[in-house]
Amino acid sequence: MEAARDIAAEAGALTLRWFGRHDLGVAHKRDGTEVTEADRAAERLVRDRIAEQFPDDAVFGEEEGGSIRPDGRTWIVDPIDGTRGFVRGVPLYATLVALVDPDGPLVGVIDLPVLGQTLAAGRGAGCWFGDHRCSVSDHPELNGALVNTSDYNTFEPSQFEALCSRGAMMRTWGDAYGYFLVATGQAEAMIDPVCETWDLAPMPVIMAESGGTFTDVAGQPEYRNRNGVATNGLVHAAVLDAMQGPSDSQAAARRPQGAAHGE
């Protein structure tokens, strides 16, 4: 956990070299999402540090690919979670690092470079923000709960309406920052109807160790199904019930090009 935290923080600090620059070059990948030199440099740094410290482990990252080793340990890397915001000078992007083993996520880190904040969790070791152990909120119901998401366009109208009609306060403090807010007790839920494995890999252990709950939209404890729901646990059933609308495939079909959480 300490190694993952330090690696993520170093990579996040590297991205600050490019943050806010007017001459930042932006390219587009085949799926239409944006990528910058900062994304590639940060992932390369993470891979180099892992190779130095854990040479027998596999690595799977957004920019350089790879695969998850089913019978061993794999580091999963999203060098800039929220590239779309990053290129526009929005300070809430994150560097994500996770370590998974055959039993699932073992370590998860959310580093927020511009804010200078790092959240780290390890299976059985707690969820930590600096030297403070994090815990989710004790708000008991969806009415009055602060519910974050990365993009309203990934919801079916019926899902969004169901959340609002039950009194949820909907906000777009999304991407990894939304999960950070849940784990630190500042929000009750974060919903991503469409995202990627590298966006979600740190979240199951972060939520478990902060006292919350993480599942996919169908309620399965799985981070590889391209959608995720994190809550304080108390509102989880109500959030899932509100999300039981059209199928995930229909929601994905509605997604505008380049709108995924994982940019």
mmCIF file of C-alpha atoms in Angstrom:
data_model
loop_
_atom_site.group_PDB
_atom_site.id
_atom_site.type_symbol
_atom_site.label_atom_id
_atom_site.label_comp_id
_atom_site.label_asym_id
_atom_site.label_seq_id
_atom_site.Cartn_x
_atom_site.Cartn_y
_atom_site.Cartn_z
ATOM 1 C CA MET A 1 0.000 0.000 0.000
ATOM 2 C CA GLU A 2 2.779 2.438 0.849
ATOM 3 C CA ALA A 3 4.601 1.662 -2.392
ATOM 4 C CA ALA A 4 1.442 2.148 -4.437
ATOM 5 C CA ARG A 5 0.731 5.432 -2.679
ATOM 6 C CA ASP A 6 4.242 6.726 -3.325
ATOM 7 C CA ILE A 7 4.243 5.636 -6.973
ATOM 8 C CA ALA A 8 0.845 7.230 -7.637
ATOM 9 C CA ALA A 9 1.905 10.454 -5.932
ATOM 10 C CA GLU A 10 5.109 10.635 -7.964
ATOM 11 C CA ALA A 11 3.251 10.047 -11.215
ATOM 12 C CA GLY A 12 0.594 12.562 -10.250
ATOM 13 C CA ALA A 13 3.242 15.162 -9.488
ATOM 14 C CA LEU A 14 4.717 14.553 -12.941
ATOM 15 C CA THR A 15 1.406 15.447 -14.600
ATOM 16 C CA LEU A 16 1.578 18.913 -13.070
ATOM 17 C CA ARG A 17 4.305 19.784 -15.580
ATOM 18 C CA TRP A 18 1.601 19.850 -18.244
ATOM 19 C CA PHE A 19 -1.433 20.964 -16.243
ATOM 20 C CA GLY A 20 -2.743 24.382 -17.267
ATOM 21 C CA ARG A 21 -0.448 24.743 -20.267
ATOM 22 C CA HIS A 22 -2.006 26.478 -23.260
ATOM 23 C CA ASP A 23 0.314 24.639 -25.651
ATOM 24 C CA LEU A 24 -0.660 21.174 -24.404
ATOM 25 C CA GLY A 25 -0.903 18.796 -27.341
ATOM 26 C CA VAL A 26 -4.041 16.666 -27.373
ATOM 27 C CA ALA A 27 -4.519 13.585 -29.540
ATOM 28 C CA HIS A 28 -7.511 11.307 -29.912
ATOM 29 C CA LYS A 29 -7.521 7.549 -29.584
ATOM 30 C CA ARG A 30 -9.559 5.229 -31.768
ATOM 31 C CA ASP A 31 -12.508 5.396 -29.375
ATOM 32 C CA GLY A 32 -12.540 9.191 -29.592
ATOM 33 C CA THR A 33 -11.202 9.822 -26.095
ATOM 34 C CA GLU A 34 -8.441 12.343 -25.529
ATOM 35 C CA VAL A 35 -4.837 11.535 -24.625
ATOM 36 C CA THR A 36 -1.853 13.775 -23.913
ATOM 37 C CA GLU A 37 1.871 13.514 -23.382
ATOM 38 C CA ALA A 38 1.155 13.776 -19.661
ATOM 39 C CA ASP A 39 -0.984 10.607 -19.737
ATOM 40 C CA ARG A 40 1.743 8.650 -21.475
ATOM 41 C CA ALA A 41 4.586 10.003 -19.335
ATOM 42 C CA ALA A 42 2.762 9.300 -16.068
ATOM 43 C CA GLU A 43 1.937 5.714 -17.025
ATOM 44 C CA ARG A 44 5.518 5.117 -18.160
ATOM 45 C CA LEU A 45 6.770 6.354 -14.786
ATOM 46 C CA VAL A 46 4.406 4.014 -12.925
ATOM 47 C CA ARG A 47 5.492 1.074 -15.060
ATOM 48 C CA ASP A 48 9.161 1.870 -14.483
ATOM 49 C CA ARG A 49 8.702 2.039 -10.703
ATOM 50 C CA ILE A 50 6.766 -1.221 -10.630
ATOM 51 C CA ALA A 51 9.433 -2.927 -12.749
ATOM 52 C CA GLU A 52 12.087 -1.734 -10.287
ATOM 53 C CA GLN A 53 10.241 -2.759 -7.127
ATOM 54 C CA PHE A 54 7.990 -5.648 -8.208
ATOM 55 C CA PRO A 55 9.561 -7.156 -11.336
ATOM 56 C CA ASP A 56 7.488 -10.345 -11.200
ATOM 57 C CA ASP A 57 4.134 -8.553 -11.272
ATOM 58 C CA ALA A 58 2.090 -7.843 -14.400
ATOM 59 C CA VAL A 59 0.873 -4.370 -15.388
ATOM 60 C CA PHE A 60 -2.330 -3.369 -17.165
ATOM 61 C CA GLY A 61 -2.714 0.316 -18.043
ATOM 62 C CA GLU A 62 -4.982 2.578 -20.031
ATOM 63 C CA GLU A 63 -2.286 3.867 -22.365
ATOM 64 C CA GLU A 64 0.058 0.886 -22.859
ATOM 65 C CA GLY A 65 -2.350 -2.000 -22.418
ATOM 66 C CA GLY A 66 -1.476 -5.382 -20.966
ATOM 67 C CA SER A 67 -3.728 -7.926 -19.294
ATOM 68 C CA ILE A 68 -4.812 -9.001 -15.824
ATOM 69 C CA ARG A 69 -2.992 -12.116 -14.668
ATOM 70 C CA PRO A 70 -5.620 -14.505 -13.225
ATOM 71 C CA ASP A 71 -3.137 -16.570 -11.219
ATOM 72 C CA GLY A 72 -0.837 -13.800 -9.971
ATOM 73 C CA ARG A 73 -0.580 -10.103 -9.168
ATOM 74 C CA THR A 74 -1.383 -7.302 -11.590
ATOM 75 C CA TRP A 75 -1.008 -3.554 -11.187
ATOM 76 C CA ILE A 76 -3.777 -1.589 -12.914
ATOM 77 C CA VAL A 77 -2.982 2.000 -13.880
ATOM 78 C CA ASP A 78 -4.984 5.007 -15.013
ATOM 79 C CA PRO A 79 -2.356 7.751 -15.281
ATOM 80 C CA ILE A 80 -4.890 10.575 -15.626
ATOM 81 C CA ASP A 81 -8.450 9.732 -14.692
ATOM 82 C CA GLY A 82 -10.355 12.649 -16.147
ATOM 83 C CA THR A 83 -8.200 13.620 -19.130
ATOM 84 C CA ARG A 84 -11.072 15.589 -20.612
ATOM 85 C CA GLY A 85 -11.051 17.842 -17.537
ATOM 86 C CA PHE A 86 -7.262 17.864 -17.327
ATOM 87 C CA VAL A 87 -6.839 19.385 -20.775
ATOM 88 C CA ARG A 88 -9.335 22.096 -19.837
ATOM 89 C CA GLY A 89 -7.626 23.021 -16.591
ATOM 90 C CA VAL A 90 -10.126 21.350 -14.240
ATOM 91 C CA PRO A 91 -8.187 20.502 -11.038
ATOM 92 C CA LEU A 92 -10.145 17.374 -10.001
ATOM 93 C CA TYR A 93 -8.400 14.756 -12.147
ATOM 94 C CA ALA A 94 -6.614 11.834 -10.486
ATOM 95 C CA THR A 95 -3.874 9.282 -10.920
ATOM 96 C CA LEU A 96 -5.153 5.800 -10.082
ATOM 97 C CA VAL A 97 -3.064 2.780 -9.105
ATOM 98 C CA ALA A 98 -4.448 -0.581 -8.006
ATOM 99 C CA LEU A 99 -2.953 -3.968 -7.262
ATOM 100 C CA VAL A 100 -5.125 -7.053 -7.743
ATOM 101 C CA ASP A 101 -4.468 -10.697 -6.968
ATOM 102 C CA PRO A 102 -6.548 -13.873 -7.476
ATOM 103 C CA ASP A 103 -8.797 -12.786 -4.588
ATOM 104 C CA GLY A 104 -9.542 -9.396 -6.135
ATOM 105 C CA PRO A 105 -8.351 -5.827 -5.460
ATOM 106 C CA LEU A 106 -5.613 -5.832 -2.825
ATOM 107 C CA VAL A 107 -4.525 -2.167 -2.867
ATOM 108 C CA GLY A 108 -6.144 0.973 -4.245
ATOM 109 C CA VAL A 109 -4.863 4.547 -4.516
ATOM 110 C CA ILE A 110 -6.497 7.796 -5.638
ATOM 111 C CA ASP A 111 -3.985 10.626 -6.003
ATOM 112 C CA LEU A 112 -5.329 14.130 -6.675
ATOM 113 C CA PRO A 113 -2.231 16.027 -7.886
ATOM 114 C CA VAL A 114 -3.570 19.579 -8.028
ATOM 115 C CA LEU A 115 -5.240 19.254 -4.620
ATOM 116 C CA GLY A 116 -2.158 17.591 -3.132
ATOM 117 C CA GLN A 117 -4.295 14.815 -1.649
ATOM 118 C CA THR A 118 -3.754 11.046 -1.725
ATOM 119 C CA LEU A 119 -6.115 8.314 -0.546
ATOM 120 C CA ALA A 120 -4.730 4.789 -0.108
ATOM 121 C CA ALA A 121 -6.318 1.538 1.032
ATOM 122 C CA GLY A 122 -5.113 -2.014 1.515
ATOM 123 C CA ARG A 123 -7.086 -5.176 2.148
ATOM 124 C CA GLY A 124 -7.319 -5.503 5.925
ATOM 125 C CA ALA A 125 -5.154 -2.405 6.438
ATOM 126 C CA GLY A 126 -7.775 0.346 6.337
ATOM 127 C CA CYS A 127 -8.339 3.337 4.080
ATOM 128 C CA TRP A 128 -6.082 6.286 4.784
ATOM 129 C CA PHE A 129 -5.989 9.968 3.896
ATOM 130 C CA GLY A 130 -2.572 10.979 5.179
ATOM 131 C CA ASP A 131 -2.445 9.761 8.769
ATOM 132 C CA HIS A 132 -6.235 9.906 9.100
ATOM 133 C CA ARG A 133 -8.255 6.714 8.728
ATOM 134 C CA CYS A 134 -11.222 7.357 6.457
ATOM 135 C CA SER A 135 -14.804 6.305 6.973
ATOM 136 C CA VAL A 136 -17.987 6.764 4.985
ATOM 137 C CA SER A 137 -20.913 8.889 6.112
ATOM 138 C CA ASP A 138 -23.752 7.631 8.295
ATOM 139 C CA HIS A 139 -26.539 9.245 6.233
ATOM 140 C CA PRO A 140 -29.194 6.504 6.202
ATOM 141 C CA GLU A 141 -31.395 7.149 3.171
ATOM 142 C CA LEU A 142 -31.397 8.312 -0.423
ATOM 143 C CA ASN A 143 -33.472 11.364 0.475
ATOM 144 C CA GLY A 144 -30.928 14.113 1.079
ATOM 145 C CA ALA A 145 -27.981 11.954 -0.016
ATOM 146 C CA LEU A 146 -25.277 13.566 -2.138
ATOM 147 C CA VAL A 147 -24.942 11.372 -5.241
ATOM 148 C CA ASN A 148 -22.131 12.000 -7.731
ATOM 149 C CA THR A 149 -21.578 10.831 -11.276
ATOM 150 C CA SER A 150 -19.129 11.494 -14.080
ATOM 151 C CA ASP A 151 -21.614 12.113 -16.902
ATOM 152 C CA TYR A 152 -25.405 12.378 -16.901
ATOM 153 C CA ASN A 153 -25.417 11.293 -20.559
ATOM 154 C CA THR A 154 -24.597 7.736 -19.464
ATOM 155 C CA PHE A 155 -27.904 7.442 -17.561
ATOM 156 C CA GLU A 156 -31.239 6.395 -18.946
ATOM 157 C CA PRO A 157 -33.785 9.150 -18.236
ATOM 158 C CA SER A 158 -35.765 6.776 -16.036
ATOM 159 C CA GLN A 159 -32.694 6.127 -13.869
ATOM 160 C CA PHE A 160 -31.940 9.800 -13.364
ATOM 161 C CA GLU A 161 -35.587 10.591 -12.682
ATOM 162 C CA ALA A 162 -35.833 7.767 -10.142
ATOM 163 C CA LEU A 163 -32.838 9.089 -8.202
ATOM 164 C CA CYS A 164 -34.142 12.663 -8.191
ATOM 165 C CA SER A 165 -37.684 11.647 -7.268
ATOM 166 C CA ARG A 166 -36.323 9.884 -4.180
ATOM 167 C CA GLY A 167 -34.621 13.030 -2.996
ATOM 168 C CA ALA A 168 -31.036 12.417 -4.117
ATOM 169 C CA MET A 169 -28.927 15.551 -4.590
ATOM 170 C CA MET A 170 -27.283 14.863 -7.946
ATOM 171 C CA ARG A 171 -23.887 16.397 -8.738
ATOM 172 C CA THR A 172 -21.154 15.838 -11.336
ATOM 173 C CA TRP A 173 -18.154 15.809 -9.012
ATOM 174 C CA GLY A 174 -17.228 12.670 -10.846
ATOM 175 C CA ASP A 175 -14.428 10.468 -12.040
ATOM 176 C CA ALA A 176 -12.225 9.281 -9.166
ATOM 177 C CA TYR A 177 -12.963 12.436 -7.171
ATOM 178 C CA GLY A 178 -16.523 11.214 -6.678
ATOM 179 C CA TYR A 179 -15.273 7.968 -5.119
ATOM 180 C CA PHE A 180 -12.855 9.961 -2.977
ATOM 181 C CA LEU A 181 -15.778 11.968 -1.596
ATOM 182 C CA VAL A 182 -17.706 8.812 -0.697
ATOM 183 C CA ALA A 183 -14.733 7.159 1.020
ATOM 184 C CA THR A 184 -14.044 10.268 3.096
ATOM 185 C CA GLY A 185 -17.671 10.690 4.172
ATOM 186 C CA GLN A 186 -18.342 13.828 2.117
ATOM 187 C CA ALA A 187 -20.855 12.187 -0.237
ATOM 188 C CA GLU A 188 -23.130 9.172 0.001
ATOM 189 C CA ALA A 189 -22.827 7.659 -3.474
ATOM 190 C CA MET A 190 -20.931 7.671 -6.763
ATOM 191 C CA ILE A 191 -22.454 6.109 -9.877
ATOM 192 C CA ASP A 192 -20.693 5.336 -13.168
ATOM 193 C CA PRO A 193 -23.077 3.644 -15.641
ATOM 194 C CA VAL A 194 -20.301 3.513 -18.272
ATOM 195 C CA CYS A 195 -16.569 3.373 -17.531
ATOM 196 C CA GLU A 196 -13.522 1.093 -17.805
ATOM 197 C CA THR A 197 -11.627 -1.417 -15.668
ATOM 198 C CA TRP A 198 -8.778 0.986 -14.887
ATOM 199 C CA ASP A 199 -11.300 3.570 -13.633
ATOM 200 C CA LEU A 200 -12.718 1.145 -11.082
ATOM 201 C CA ALA A 201 -9.937 -1.233 -9.994
ATOM 202 C CA PRO A 202 -8.944 0.754 -6.861
ATOM 203 C CA MET A 203 -12.521 1.307 -5.709
ATOM 204 C CA PRO A 204 -13.614 -2.064 -4.208
ATOM 205 C CA VAL A 205 -10.825 -2.106 -1.624
ATOM 206 C CA ILE A 206 -11.121 1.637 -0.969
ATOM 207 C CA MET A 207 -14.833 1.311 -0.285
ATOM 208 C CA ALA A 208 -14.524 -1.876 1.769
ATOM 209 C CA GLU A 209 -11.813 -0.422 3.973
ATOM 210 C CA SER A 210 -13.691 2.851 4.516
ATOM 211 C CA GLY A 211 -16.845 0.994 5.536
ATOM 212 C CA GLY A 212 -18.765 1.432 2.296
ATOM 213 C CA THR A 213 -19.963 -0.822 -0.497
ATOM 214 C CA PHE A 214 -18.891 -1.227 -4.127
ATOM 215 C CA THR A 215 -20.721 -3.219 -6.800
ATOM 216 C CA ASP A 216 -21.621 -2.951 -10.438
ATOM 217 C CA VAL A 217 -25.044 -1.551 -11.371
ATOM 218 C CA ALA A 218 -26.518 -5.054 -11.192
ATOM 219 C CA GLY A 219 -25.301 -5.461 -7.610
ATOM 220 C CA GLN A 220 -22.395 -7.789 -8.330
ATOM 221 C CA PRO A 221 -19.076 -7.119 -6.510
ATOM 222 C CA GLU A 222 -17.155 -6.835 -9.772
ATOM 223 C CA TYR A 223 -14.997 -3.978 -11.101
ATOM 224 C CA ARG A 224 -14.531 -5.357 -14.624
ATOM 225 C CA ASN A 225 -18.091 -4.958 -15.921
ATOM 226 C CA ARG A 226 -17.606 -1.390 -17.224
ATOM 227 C CA ASN A 227 -19.871 0.216 -14.640
ATOM 228 C CA GLY A 228 -19.736 0.847 -10.921
ATOM 229 C CA VAL A 229 -21.664 2.024 -7.877
ATOM 230 C CA ALA A 230 -19.983 3.060 -4.612
ATOM 231 C CA THR A 231 -21.954 4.112 -1.545
ATOM 232 C CA ASN A 232 -21.775 4.431 2.204
ATOM 233 C CA GLY A 233 -23.536 1.062 2.308
ATOM 234 C CA LEU A 234 -26.676 2.435 3.928
ATOM 235 C CA VAL A 235 -28.081 3.808 0.675
ATOM 236 C CA HIS A 236 -26.707 1.107 -1.616
ATOM 237 C CA ALA A 237 -29.902 -0.910 -2.046
ATOM 238 C CA ALA A 238 -31.900 2.233 -2.780
ATOM 239 C CA VAL A 239 -29.372 3.409 -5.381
ATOM 240 C CA LEU A 240 -29.354 0.031 -7.122
ATOM 241 C CA ASP A 241 -33.158 -0.062 -7.107
ATOM 242 C CA ALA A 242 -33.280 3.351 -8.768
ATOM 243 C CA MET A 243 -30.777 2.178 -11.386
ATOM 244 C CA GLN A 244 -32.779 -0.873 -12.431
ATOM 245 C CA GLY A 245 -33.885 0.633 -15.708
ATOM 246 C CA PRO A 246 -32.934 -0.331 -19.293
ATOM 247 C CA SER A 247 -30.045 -2.720 -19.795
ATOM 248 C CA ASP A 248 -26.408 -1.711 -19.555
ATOM 249 C CA SER A 249 -26.007 -2.388 -23.280
ATOM 250 C CA GLN A 250 -28.724 0.150 -24.049
ATOM 251 C CA ALA A 251 -27.039 2.702 -21.803
ATOM 252 C CA ALA A 252 -23.700 2.075 -23.508
ATOM 253 C CA ALA A 253 -25.323 2.527 -26.920
ATOM 254 C CA ARG A 254 -26.531 5.973 -25.813
ATOM 255 C CA ARG A 255 -23.087 7.081 -24.733
ATOM 256 C CA PRO A 256 -21.782 10.011 -26.798
ATOM 257 C CA GLN A 257 -18.378 9.464 -28.367
ATOM 258 C CA GLY A 258 -15.655 10.291 -25.873
ATOM 259 C CA ALA A 259 -18.017 10.446 -22.880
ATOM 260 C CA ALA A 260 -16.674 7.518 -20.881
ATOM 261 C CA HIS A 261 -15.410 8.068 -17.357
ATOM 262 C CA GLY A 262 -12.060 6.620 -18.421
ATOM 263 C CA GLU A 263 -10.881 9.525 -20.597
#
